[in-house]
Amino acid sequence: MKKNDPEFTKHLDLGCGLLPRNPYNAPSCYGIDIREIDDNLTQLNFQYVKANLITEKIPYSDNFFDSVSAFDFLEHVPRQLILANGELSNPFIELMNEIYRVLKPNGKFLALTPVYPHPSAFVDPTHVNFITTKTHEYFTGINPSGAMYGFNGNFECLQAKLETPKNIYRANDFLMRKILRKISRVLFNGGISHILWEFCANKPVIK
C-alpha cells in the first residue's frame, strides 16, 4: 500500500460507517453503508451514500475510483440469494463485478476479511460469506474461476496473505512490531484471524 500516492485521488470504502478507511490516503474519500447517517455530511469529512450492496449496484459511474476498500465487509455479503421474484442471484459475484466496474484501469481493491477456519469467521451471526485462502482465485488471473458464475472482471492479485487486523489498521507501526504481533497471534491467540487481498483492475486504459 502506497501512502500519499498522487495517482490515488478518489477512494471508496464499502461498509464505511462513520469512519471510512482510506488506505491509500486519497484526497477525496467516499463511503457507502446501509445505515442512515446525518445529512450534514460536511462534518463527516467524506462523501456518503446509503445503499444496500447486497441488492443494489454501487451508485457511481464506470471507472470513477482510483481505489476501493472493504474492511470486515465481504463476510456479510451472501453468496446466493433468492429474490422476491423467485430468481436466484449471486450477490458476492455481482459485488465483485461492481467493484471492478467502478475502478479505473490499474485501480486497486483492498479487502480485509475473517478467514476460514478461524472462529472469527463464524462467531458473528451476520457472517454469511466464508472466505478461504483460495477464494481470491475466483476473481484473479487470466481465466478467473468465477467467470462460470457470472464474474466478468479481470483482477491481478498483488497480494493475498494471512494478516492480523491491527497490522492493517496501524499500517505505520514498525515492521518488527507487526511481525511480533503475528507471532503472538499464532502462538497464543488461536492463529491469524484475517486474510488481506490487494487486487489491481486489469482493464483497457481510457484515452
GROMACS .gro file of C-alpha atoms in nm, residues 118-119 181-193:
model
   15
  118HIS     CA    1  -1.061  -1.925   1.230
  119PRO     CA    2  -1.351  -1.877   1.479
  181ARG     CA    3   0.204  -0.928   1.664
  182LYS     CA    4   0.158  -1.204   1.405
  183ILE     CA    5   0.377  -1.446   1.601
  184SER     CA    6   0.175  -1.375   1.914
  185ARG     CA    7  -0.150  -1.446   1.729
  186VAL     CA    8  -0.016  -1.778   1.603
  187LEU     CA    9   0.124  -1.894   1.937
  188PHE     CA   10  -0.124  -1.761   2.191
  189ASN     CA   11  -0.445  -1.640   2.024
  190GLY     CA   12  -0.570  -1.916   1.800
  191GLY     CA   13  -0.387  -1.820   1.481
  192ILE     CA   14  -0.417  -1.543   1.224
  193SER     CA   15  -0.780  -1.435   1.201
   0.00000   0.00000   0.00000
